[in-house]
Amino acid sequence: MNSIHKKTDVILIGGGIMSATLGTMLKELSPNLEIKLFEKLSKPAEESSNEWNNAGTGHSALCELNYTKEEADGSVNIDKAIQINEQFQLSKQFWTYLVNQGKLADPKSFIRPVPHMSFVYGKKNIEFLRKRCDALSNNPLFTGMTFTDDFETLKHWMPLMMEGRPTTEEIAATKIESGTDVNFGNLTRSLLSNLKDEGVELYYNHSVQNIRRNQDNTWQLKIYNSETKKTEYHNTKFVFIGAGGGSLPLLQKTGIKESTNIGGFPVSGLFMVCNNEDVIAKQEAKVYGKAKVGAPPMSVPHLDTRYIEGKRTLLFGPFAGFSPKFLKTGSNLDLIESVKPNNVLTMLSAGLKEMGLTKYLVEQVLLSDEKRLEELKEFIPTAKLEDWDIVIAGQRVQVIKDTEEGGKGTLQFGTELVTSEDGSISALLGASPGASTAVHVMLQLLEKSFPEQFPEWKQRIKQMIPSYEVQLSENPEVFDEINTSTSKALGLYK
């Protein structure tokens, strides 16, 4: 038996950090909005937002070398790094506001101070890292970043990584203390718990099967309740599709013109997790290396101090793999079923262009435990296989689309918002830096999808996010003031 539910103002699809962030912002800006959230699994933050399914890095370009490009003349372009850092500052300010309002009770349950470091081998990479540090450290957002190629200093910075390493090895690192480890799983669960208290209806074990436009330009969602085994229909004025890898198939069902000529390429991953407390205790930093020649940006190796389930731990990876599933809990038919008449040429073009990526993924899939240990030993020369377990990380669906720069079938590495012309439906696609920039992404969405209300909301947004519409990198005094207050509220002082 089917049931028609009453209309609602907003429907959020997916129980992850994106829906949790958007729902929280909407409730702050318009408390009377009626909001419903649907998640197909039995609890929130089980896919991309889960703490075991992502790197837990507060992405702010402090250590990620792929955000700083070396130009043909040898200079280092830091524009992307500034942009990513500015976006993470917005997230920290919004979390600070929620902590001060008592809506996020314990900051250390979701964010901790962890130094961020970059680590490279060889003369050419060392010179690049030195120039990168010079360029970034002159910017207020990166104050305190230091470079060294001195062996004794490196031993002090990263004792675990220097044990057993020949003194003749050409290596260098940068370090900055203002880095963070973020538990997006805990953050998501806290935000959704608060939303439930504020009257948002959270439905778990509810799978969205279809989305179609009504004659009055509202949307009807066909939803299967796996507990009651019944199909429900929910009508709404606005839909946000924040279902991680499941967003693309749902976007395709909407039929909006913005959903055409877009494909997705799923990449799976795994991490090595240290099980030896003595080893874990010797490392306290997130250390990012440089992707190997020919490898995609998502493959940047990193050794991460993490705080998961209340414990300090140590992860290394990611090692990429291939699965046709768009979600860990998805179907092996996901990739095939995502190929439509309107994107088949885009997908085929990407396949021809990305032979290097295909080769890389095949090599990664075939890696033995011993080969993974070899890669780990580049970071920890004394590493032993018995000290490390394997954890399967989340699925990431990289966006494929036609672009002016890259032409037909260009693989995108990043986070992308696709919104209908009238703003009534919006989907979030892509991967890193994703969760770290959730607040920035949702501000874009609010402006596009709520154009009538947005001008009235601006003043309220500035109360929640003081640097909204301000470039902190160009206003050092404003940055210092805001950074001091967020660090204090979030417990980021050491």
PDB file of C-alpha atoms in Angstrom, residues 15 106 123 161 164 166-167 169-170 211 249 252 273 307 353 370 379 397 415 428 452 490-491:
ATOM      1  CA  GLY A  15      22.766  11.544   6.036  1.00  0.00           C
ATOM      2  CA  ASP A 106      32.394  19.139  22.746  1.00  0.00           C
ATOM      3  CA  LYS A 123      66.989  18.063  -5.173  1.00  0.00           C
ATOM      4  CA  MET A 161      60.046   8.898  10.069  1.00  0.00           C
ATOM      5  CA  GLY A 164      66.854   4.113  10.435  1.00  0.00           C
ATOM      6  CA  PRO A 166      70.563   7.232   6.067  1.00  0.00           C
ATOM      7  CA  THR A 167      72.002  10.692   6.835  1.00  0.00           C
ATOM      8  CA  GLU A 169      69.372  10.912   1.968  1.00  0.00           C
ATOM      9  CA  GLU A 170      68.199  14.136   0.297  1.00  0.00           C
ATOM     10  CA  ILE A 211      12.681  12.250  -8.396  1.00  0.00           C
ATOM     11  CA  PRO A 249      22.352   8.505 -10.346  1.00  0.00           C
ATOM     12  CA  GLN A 252      20.215  11.854 -13.634  1.00  0.00           C
ATOM     13  CA  VAL A 273      46.214   1.373  10.178  1.00  0.00           C
ATOM     14  CA  TYR A 307      41.676  10.764  16.573  1.00  0.00           C
ATOM     15  CA  LYS A 353      42.153  10.318 -22.176  1.00  0.00           C
ATOM     16  CA  GLU A 370      54.737  -6.433   0.815  1.00  0.00           C
ATOM     17  CA  PHE A 379      57.806   7.354   5.178  1.00  0.00           C
ATOM     18  CA  VAL A 397      33.059   9.221  -7.595  1.00  0.00           C
ATOM     19  CA  THR A 415      33.861  19.136  -5.365  1.00  0.00           C
ATOM     20  CA  LEU A 428      26.770  17.801  -4.795  1.00  0.00           C
ATOM     21  CA  GLU A 452      14.453  35.919  -2.682  1.00  0.00           C
ATOM     22  CA  LEU A 490      37.405  24.977  19.180  1.00  0.00           C
ATOM     23  CA  GLY A 491      40.247  24.151  21.574  1.00  0.00           C
TER      24      GLY A 491
END
